[in-house]
């Protein structure tokens, strides 16, 4: 393995590669958690006309973007490929064809440069976004990932291996935002559009359900909420559909957003009640870019004197810096992977024994 020339571990440079869904991203992060560069090429416009991510189109776009994005990330970090100490890649979970592009590219680079390859779990990497460029956080803490594919709460002793406390049993919260956006005739990705429309609506106009899966359970469910919004938008089968004017659309967006946030708040409170030993909260995932979500988290954290780590907006959504950030931690722990590292569609999380 290349060792950083000064021997100082904070000078270690890790390139992070992210291709799990519809962003091709690369970033260089150093051993001290400083982000030297972060480049993201989104494919939103390619998928917009389909109202969601089309896996085959995503894979082809990753193929086109990957090398230019990596070259730019290395250039903007002010280094060359030969200065890198390791290649980290998000190899699970995600769209398998998309992951194959990033994983193959990462293996090729690691082999050619003769440096270690570090496979990173994309969902766990979202938790590390809040630790980039910031002071150390005391562990254990709670971790919350709210994204297009995941709604999960973790107990985090070490971001390398967070313990899953609860997750969605059906749709992810971001998926619900995207589906509701489609119902309301908004563009893709739907989360930011719903947030914009919700700003002019009344969150109390509709009393949408907040799933409760059991008094002590901290799992999520968003499919009932999604169906309730569908009926309020399109009408119940056999009945005259309501008129979907601007006012009603805004009220639907605001009431949906409020119910979705209440679901997150309830499970977060349960997790804090069940784990009084934690004093911090790591948050990540695209939905944590939502201002109403951020305001709720700030209120909850302040009420419990919790050290809240909310990433800046650009690191809430998919990016390479979080992949490199977790890669730095795995590398420092001596964890690297062989060239047989396999992409996988699902996450692998350990679950707290009950
Ligand atoms: O973390 P991310 O970029 O990709 C996944 O790992 O899934 O999250 C994307 C999700 C999409 O569902 C998108 O609609 C949602 O995050 N999102 C938002 C906002 N910005 C992105 N949802 C609500 N409000 C936002 N401002
Ligand atoms: Zn993500």
Short mmCIF file of C-alpha atoms and ligand atoms in Angstrom, two decimals:
data_model
loop_
_atom_site.label_atom_id
_atom_site.label_comp_id
_atom_site.label_asym_id
_atom_site.label_seq_id
_atom_site.Cartn_x
_atom_site.Cartn_y
_atom_site.Cartn_z
CA UNK A 1 0.00 0.00 0.00
CA UNK A 2 1.13 3.56 -0.72
CA UNK A 3 1.72 5.34 2.57
CA UNK A 4 1.18 9.09 2.75
CA UNK A 5 4.56 10.69 2.18
CA UNK A 6 4.70 12.51 5.54
CA UNK A 7 3.55 9.45 7.50
CA UNK A 8 0.84 11.64 9.02
CA UNK A 9 -2.47 9.69 8.77
CA UNK A 10 -4.41 12.93 8.19
CA UNK A 11 -2.55 13.22 4.86
CA UNK A 12 -3.97 9.92 3.62
CA UNK A 13 -6.00 10.56 0.48
CA UNK A 14 -8.99 8.41 -0.41
CA UNK A 15 -10.96 8.69 -3.65
CA UNK A 16 -14.65 7.87 -3.14
CA UNK A 17 -16.82 6.66 -6.02
CA UNK A 18 -20.62 6.64 -5.94
CA UNK A 19 -22.86 5.14 -8.66
CA UNK A 20 -25.68 3.42 -6.73
CA UNK A 21 -28.61 5.27 -8.29
CA UNK A 22 -28.83 8.34 -10.52
CA UNK A 23 -25.81 10.42 -9.46
CA UNK A 24 -22.31 9.70 -10.70
CA UNK A 25 -20.06 11.14 -8.01
CA UNK A 26 -16.42 11.18 -6.97
CA UNK A 27 -14.60 12.97 -4.19
CA UNK A 28 -11.23 13.09 -2.50
CA UNK A 29 -11.29 13.10 1.30
CA UNK A 30 -8.23 13.09 3.53
CA UNK A 31 -7.57 11.10 6.69
CA UNK A 32 -8.65 14.03 8.83
CA UNK A 33 -12.12 14.05 7.23
CA UNK A 34 -11.42 17.14 5.12
CA UNK A 35 -13.14 17.15 1.75
CA UNK A 36 -10.49 18.10 -0.82
CA UNK A 37 -12.97 17.91 -3.74
CA UNK A 38 -16.48 16.65 -4.46
CA UNK A 39 -17.96 16.32 -7.95
CA UNK A 40 -21.50 15.13 -8.71
CA UNK A 41 -23.04 14.57 -12.15
CA UNK A 42 -26.79 14.16 -11.80
CA UNK A 43 -28.93 12.36 -14.35
CA UNK A 44 -32.25 13.86 -13.24
CA UNK A 45 -33.12 15.23 -16.66
CA UNK A 46 -32.61 11.79 -18.27
CA UNK A 47 -35.18 10.18 -15.96
CA UNK A 48 -37.63 13.09 -15.65
CA UNK A 49 -39.91 12.04 -18.50
CA UNK A 50 -40.35 8.59 -16.89
CA UNK A 51 -41.20 10.00 -13.45
CA UNK A 52 -38.55 7.81 -11.77
CA UNK A 53 -35.09 6.30 -12.24
CA UNK A 54 -34.84 3.86 -15.19
CA UNK A 55 -32.07 1.40 -14.22
CA UNK A 56 -30.74 0.75 -17.74
CA UNK A 57 -30.53 4.46 -18.53
CA UNK A 58 -28.78 5.05 -15.20
CA UNK A 59 -26.11 2.41 -15.90
CA UNK A 60 -25.35 3.80 -19.36
CA UNK A 61 -25.09 7.36 -18.00
CA UNK A 62 -22.71 6.18 -15.24
CA UNK A 63 -20.50 4.64 -17.92
CA UNK A 64 -20.33 7.95 -19.75
CA UNK A 65 -19.80 10.11 -16.67
CA UNK A 66 -17.58 8.02 -14.43
CA UNK A 67 -14.11 8.73 -15.81
CA UNK A 68 -14.67 12.48 -16.44
CA UNK A 69 -16.10 12.86 -12.92
CA UNK A 70 -13.13 11.01 -11.36
CA UNK A 71 -10.63 13.06 -13.39
CA UNK A 72 -12.29 16.30 -12.26
CA UNK A 73 -12.40 15.25 -8.60
CA UNK A 74 -8.69 14.42 -8.64
CA UNK A 75 -7.82 17.65 -10.47
CA UNK A 76 -9.94 19.83 -8.16
CA UNK A 77 -8.28 18.22 -5.13
CA UNK A 78 -4.99 19.54 -6.55
CA UNK A 79 -3.45 16.06 -6.68
CA UNK A 80 -2.74 13.33 -9.22
CA UNK A 81 -3.92 9.73 -9.29
CA UNK A 82 -0.53 8.60 -7.99
CA UNK A 83 -1.07 10.63 -4.78
CA UNK A 84 -4.09 8.51 -3.81
CA UNK A 85 -3.76 5.99 -0.99
CA UNK A 86 -6.97 4.02 -1.56
CA UNK A 87 -10.09 3.79 -3.71
CA UNK A 88 -13.40 3.57 -1.84
CA UNK A 89 -16.55 2.60 -3.68
CA UNK A 90 -20.20 2.35 -2.68
CA UNK A 91 -20.82 -1.29 -3.62
CA UNK A 92 -24.17 -1.86 -1.89
CA UNK A 93 -27.14 -1.30 -1.79
CA UNK A 94 -28.48 0.15 -5.04
CA UNK A 95 -29.34 -0.62 -8.65
CA UNK A 96 -27.17 -3.59 -9.52
CA UNK A 97 -26.24 -2.42 -13.03
CA UNK A 98 -25.36 1.04 -11.72
CA UNK A 99 -23.26 -0.41 -8.88
CA UNK A 100 -21.41 -2.63 -11.33
CA UNK A 101 -20.15 0.42 -13.22
CA UNK A 102 -18.70 2.10 -10.13
CA UNK A 103 -17.35 -1.10 -8.62
CA UNK A 104 -15.63 -2.15 -11.87
CA UNK A 105 -14.14 1.33 -12.31
CA UNK A 106 -12.87 1.31 -8.72
CA UNK A 107 -11.28 -2.11 -9.12
CA UNK A 108 -9.55 -1.05 -12.33
CA UNK A 109 -8.10 2.02 -10.63
CA UNK A 110 -7.01 0.15 -7.50
CA UNK A 111 -5.33 -2.51 -9.62
CA UNK A 112 -3.60 -0.02 -11.94
CA UNK A 113 -2.40 2.18 -9.07
CA UNK A 114 -1.58 -0.79 -6.80
CA UNK A 115 -3.48 0.69 -3.86
CA UNK A 116 -6.18 -0.82 -1.62
CA UNK A 117 -9.82 -1.11 -2.62
CA UNK A 118 -12.37 -0.33 0.12
CA UNK A 119 -16.00 -1.33 -0.36
CA UNK A 120 -18.49 0.91 1.42
CA UNK A 121 -22.16 0.47 2.29
CA UNK A 122 -23.99 3.41 0.73
CA UNK A 123 -26.57 3.75 3.53
CA UNK A 124 -23.91 3.69 6.25
CA UNK A 125 -21.97 6.28 4.25
CA UNK A 126 -24.94 8.66 4.48
CA UNK A 127 -24.34 8.69 8.26
CA UNK A 128 -20.73 9.79 7.77
CA UNK A 129 -21.76 12.88 5.74
CA UNK A 130 -22.45 14.69 9.03
CA UNK A 131 -18.94 13.93 10.30
CA UNK A 132 -17.09 15.45 7.33
CA UNK A 133 -15.24 18.70 8.05
CA UNK A 134 -16.50 18.75 11.63
CA UNK A 135 -15.33 18.16 15.16
CA UNK A 136 -15.32 14.61 16.56
CA UNK A 137 -18.63 13.25 17.81
CA UNK A 138 -19.04 11.18 20.94
CA UNK A 139 -20.16 7.58 20.37
CA UNK A 140 -22.49 5.82 20.76
CA UNK A 141 -24.97 8.03 18.99
CA UNK A 142 -28.14 7.48 17.02
CA UNK A 143 -28.11 7.51 13.22
CA UNK A 144 -31.03 8.40 10.97
CA UNK A 145 -31.00 7.84 7.21
CA UNK A 146 -33.97 9.25 5.30
CA UNK A 147 -33.47 8.81 1.58
CA UNK A 148 -35.12 7.66 -1.63
CA UNK A 149 -34.35 4.03 -0.84
CA UNK A 150 -34.11 3.97 2.97
CA UNK A 151 -35.74 5.10 6.18
CA UNK A 152 -33.60 3.62 8.92
CA UNK A 153 -32.57 4.30 12.49
CA UNK A 154 -29.27 3.00 13.86
CA UNK A 155 -27.34 2.75 17.08
CA UNK A 156 -23.84 3.84 16.12
CA UNK A 157 -20.82 2.79 18.16
CA UNK A 158 -18.70 3.07 15.05
CA UNK A 159 -19.89 4.29 11.62
CA UNK A 160 -18.16 1.27 10.06
CA UNK A 161 -20.74 -1.05 11.58
CA UNK A 162 -23.90 0.73 12.73
CA UNK A 163 -26.54 -1.46 14.39
CA UNK A 164 -29.95 -1.33 12.74
CA UNK A 165 -32.75 -0.42 15.19
CA UNK A 166 -35.60 0.00 12.71
CA UNK A 167 -36.35 0.48 9.05
CA UNK A 168 -39.26 0.80 6.68
CA UNK A 169 -41.37 -2.27 6.09
CA UNK A 170 -42.57 -0.92 2.72
CA UNK A 171 -41.78 2.40 0.98
CA UNK A 172 -38.89 4.65 1.94
CA UNK A 173 -39.80 8.21 2.94
CA UNK A 174 -38.13 9.72 -0.15
CA UNK A 175 -39.99 7.27 -2.36
CA UNK A 176 -43.25 8.49 -0.76
CA UNK A 177 -42.24 12.11 -1.50
CA UNK A 178 -41.51 11.12 -5.11
CA UNK A 179 -44.82 9.25 -5.54
CA UNK A 180 -46.83 12.08 -3.99
CA UNK A 181 -45.06 14.52 -6.31
CA UNK A 182 -46.14 12.39 -9.28
CA UNK A 183 -49.76 12.36 -8.00
CA UNK A 184 -49.69 16.15 -7.76
CA UNK A 185 -48.23 16.50 -11.26
CA UNK A 186 -44.83 17.67 -10.03
CA UNK A 187 -41.43 16.82 -11.54
CA UNK A 188 -38.76 14.29 -10.57
CA UNK A 189 -37.10 14.03 -8.09
CA UNK A 190 -40.24 14.92 -6.21
CA UNK A 191 -38.96 15.73 -2.71
CA UNK A 192 -37.80 19.31 -3.37
CA UNK A 193 -40.96 19.97 -5.47
CA UNK A 194 -43.27 18.76 -2.71
CA UNK A 195 -41.35 20.89 -0.21
CA UNK A 196 -41.77 23.96 -2.42
CA UNK A 197 -45.52 23.41 -2.88
CA UNK A 198 -46.02 22.58 0.81
CA UNK A 199 -44.67 25.99 1.78
CA UNK A 200 -47.92 27.64 0.60
CA UNK A 201 -50.29 24.95 1.97
CA UNK A 202 -52.04 24.23 5.27
CA UNK A 203 -50.54 21.18 6.99
CA UNK A 204 -53.74 20.69 9.00
CA UNK A 205 -56.04 20.61 5.97
CA UNK A 206 -55.91 16.79 5.77
CA UNK A 207 -55.58 14.38 8.66
CA UNK A 208 -53.28 11.81 7.05
CA UNK A 209 -52.28 8.62 8.92
CA UNK A 210 -48.97 8.33 10.77
CA UNK A 211 -48.21 4.60 10.88
CA UNK A 212 -47.64 3.12 14.31
CA UNK A 213 -46.35 -0.44 14.07
CA UNK A 214 -46.38 -1.17 17.79
CA UNK A 215 -45.64 0.69 21.01
CA UNK A 216 -41.94 -0.16 21.15
CA UNK A 217 -41.22 -0.71 17.46
CA UNK A 218 -39.21 1.87 15.61
CA UNK A 219 -39.87 0.58 12.11
CA UNK A 220 -41.46 2.81 9.49
CA UNK A 221 -44.32 2.36 7.03
CA UNK A 222 -45.22 4.95 4.41
CA UNK A 223 -47.49 2.99 2.06
CA UNK A 224 -50.71 3.78 4.00
CA UNK A 225 -49.88 7.49 3.97
CA UNK A 226 -49.17 7.30 0.24
CA UNK A 227 -52.52 5.60 -0.43
CA UNK A 228 -54.36 8.18 1.72
CA UNK A 229 -52.81 10.97 -0.36
CA UNK A 230 -53.76 9.11 -3.55
CA UNK A 231 -57.43 8.96 -2.52
CA UNK A 232 -57.44 12.60 -1.41
CA UNK A 233 -55.91 13.55 -4.78
CA UNK A 234 -57.74 11.36 -7.27
CA UNK A 235 -60.87 10.54 -5.24
CA UNK A 236 -62.15 7.22 -3.91
CA UNK A 237 -63.08 4.59 -6.50
CA UNK A 238 -66.72 5.04 -7.59
CA UNK A 239 -67.00 8.59 -6.22
CA UNK A 240 -66.72 11.90 -8.06
CA UNK A 241 -63.05 13.02 -8.00
CA UNK A 242 -62.34 16.26 -6.10
CA UNK A 243 -61.29 19.37 -8.04
CA UNK A 244 -57.52 19.57 -7.81
CA UNK A 245 -57.00 23.31 -7.71
CA UNK A 246 -53.80 25.08 -6.59
CA UNK A 247 -55.07 25.47 -3.01
CA UNK A 248 -55.91 21.76 -2.66
CA UNK A 249 -52.59 20.68 -4.20
CA UNK A 250 -50.65 22.87 -1.76
CA UNK A 251 -52.72 21.63 1.20
CA UNK A 252 -52.16 18.01 0.13
CA UNK A 253 -48.40 18.57 -0.14
CA UNK A 254 -48.23 20.30 3.25
CA UNK A 255 -50.41 17.72 5.04
CA UNK A 256 -48.44 14.83 3.52
CA UNK A 257 -45.09 16.37 4.45
CA UNK A 258 -46.30 17.00 7.99
CA UNK A 259 -47.51 13.38 8.44
CA UNK A 260 -44.25 11.98 7.03
CA UNK A 261 -42.22 14.15 9.43
CA UNK A 262 -44.39 13.12 12.40
CA UNK A 263 -43.60 9.47 11.58
CA UNK A 264 -39.87 10.21 11.69
CA UNK A 265 -40.26 12.22 14.91
CA UNK A 266 -42.19 9.45 16.67
CA UNK A 267 -39.61 6.79 15.89
CA UNK A 268 -36.75 9.11 16.72
CA UNK A 269 -38.30 9.81 20.15
CA UNK A 270 -38.74 6.08 20.73
CA UNK A 271 -35.11 5.43 19.79
CA UNK A 272 -33.90 8.14 22.19
CA UNK A 273 -36.14 6.76 24.97
CA UNK A 274 -34.77 3.24 24.40
CA UNK A 275 -31.14 4.42 24.25
CA UNK A 276 -30.59 7.03 26.96
CA UNK A 277 -26.83 6.36 26.64
CA UNK A 278 -26.57 8.36 23.40
CA UNK A 279 -25.79 12.05 23.28
CA UNK A 280 -25.52 12.60 19.52
CA UNK A 281 -27.50 12.17 16.33
CA UNK A 282 -26.06 11.62 12.86
CA UNK A 283 -28.47 12.34 10.01
CA UNK A 284 -28.17 11.71 6.28
CA UNK A 285 -30.04 11.01 3.06
CA UNK A 286 -31.77 13.21 0.51
CA UNK A 287 -34.85 13.88 2.65
CA UNK A 288 -32.65 15.48 5.33
CA UNK A 289 -32.23 18.36 2.84
CA UNK A 290 -35.87 19.23 3.54
CA UNK A 291 -36.10 22.38 5.69
CA UNK A 292 -39.15 21.17 7.65
CA UNK A 293 -37.35 17.89 8.42
CA UNK A 294 -34.27 19.83 9.51
CA UNK A 295 -36.35 22.13 11.73
CA UNK A 296 -38.01 19.13 13.42
CA UNK A 297 -34.62 17.49 14.03
CA UNK A 298 -33.18 20.70 15.46
CA UNK A 299 -36.15 21.05 17.83
CA UNK A 300 -35.92 17.42 18.99
CA UNK A 301 -32.15 17.61 19.46
CA UNK A 302 -32.35 20.88 21.40
CA UNK A 303 -35.06 19.48 23.71
CA UNK A 304 -32.72 16.60 24.67
CA UNK A 305 -29.39 18.46 24.52
CA UNK A 306 -28.32 16.18 21.68
CA UNK A 307 -25.26 16.92 19.53
CA UNK A 308 -26.99 16.99 16.12
CA UNK A 309 -24.91 16.52 12.96
CA UNK A 310 -26.94 17.68 9.97
CA UNK A 311 -24.85 17.65 6.80
CA UNK A 312 -24.87 20.64 4.47
CA UNK A 313 -27.46 20.19 1.70
CA UNK A 314 -24.96 19.01 -0.94
CA UNK A 315 -23.91 16.08 1.29
CA UNK A 316 -27.49 15.08 2.20
CA UNK A 317 -28.15 13.79 -1.32
CA UNK A 318 -25.90 11.16 -2.90
CA UNK A 319 -22.26 12.23 -3.20
CA UNK A 320 -18.75 10.81 -3.30
CA UNK A 321 -17.49 12.60 -0.18
CA UNK A 322 -19.55 10.42 2.16
CA UNK A 323 -18.23 7.29 0.39
CA UNK A 324 -14.64 8.49 0.72
CA UNK A 325 -15.35 9.54 4.34
CA UNK A 326 -16.42 6.04 5.31
CA UNK A 327 -13.60 4.62 3.19
CA UNK A 328 -11.09 6.64 5.26
CA UNK A 329 -12.51 5.07 8.42
CA UNK A 330 -12.45 1.50 7.09
CA UNK A 331 -8.92 1.98 5.80
CA UNK A 332 -7.76 3.36 9.17
CA UNK A 333 -9.27 0.27 10.82
CA UNK A 334 -7.25 -1.93 8.46
CA UNK A 335 -10.34 -3.06 6.56
CA UNK A 336 -9.82 -3.40 2.81
CA UNK A 337 -11.33 -5.60 0.12
CA UNK A 338 -10.04 -7.84 -2.61
CA UNK A 339 -10.72 -7.49 -6.30
CA UNK A 340 -13.54 -10.01 -5.83
CA UNK A 341 -15.60 -7.30 -4.07
CA UNK A 342 -19.14 -7.87 -5.33
CA UNK A 343 -21.83 -5.24 -5.83
CA UNK A 344 -25.13 -6.13 -4.12
CA UNK A 345 -28.62 -4.71 -4.40
CA UNK A 346 -29.30 -4.95 -0.65
CA UNK A 347 -27.70 -3.53 2.49
CA UNK A 348 -26.14 -5.74 5.12
CA UNK A 349 -26.77 -4.38 8.59
CA UNK A 350 -26.39 -6.08 11.91
CA UNK A 351 -29.53 -5.97 14.01
CA UNK A 352 -29.61 -5.35 17.75
CA UNK A 353 -30.51 -8.62 19.51
CA UNK A 354 -33.90 -8.25 21.25
O1 LIG B 1 -29.97 10.10 -0.57
P1 LIG B 1 -30.54 10.28 -1.92
O2 LIG B 1 -29.89 11.28 -2.85
O3 LIG B 1 -30.60 8.92 -2.71
C1 LIG B 1 -30.87 7.69 -2.10
O4 LIG B 1 -29.93 7.11 -1.49
O5 LIG B 1 -32.05 7.28 -2.16
O6 LIG B 1 -32.08 10.66 -1.72
C2 LIG B 1 -32.92 10.96 -2.79
C3 LIG B 1 -34.30 11.19 -2.23
C4 LIG B 1 -35.37 11.35 -3.30
O7 LIG B 1 -36.49 10.55 -2.97
C5 LIG B 1 -35.70 12.83 -3.22
O8 LIG B 1 -37.02 13.14 -3.63
C6 LIG B 1 -35.47 13.11 -1.76
O9 LIG B 1 -34.32 12.37 -1.42
N1 LIG B 1 -35.25 14.53 -1.47
C7 LIG B 1 -36.08 15.28 -0.73
C8 LIG B 1 -35.57 16.60 -0.76
N2 LIG B 1 -34.42 16.59 -1.51
C9 LIG B 1 -34.25 15.30 -1.94
N3 LIG B 1 -37.21 14.96 -0.07
C10 LIG B 1 -37.84 15.94 0.59
N4 LIG B 1 -37.43 17.24 0.59
C11 LIG B 1 -36.30 17.60 -0.06
N5 LIG B 1 -35.88 18.87 -0.05
ZN1 LIG B 2 -28.35 7.74 -0.96
#
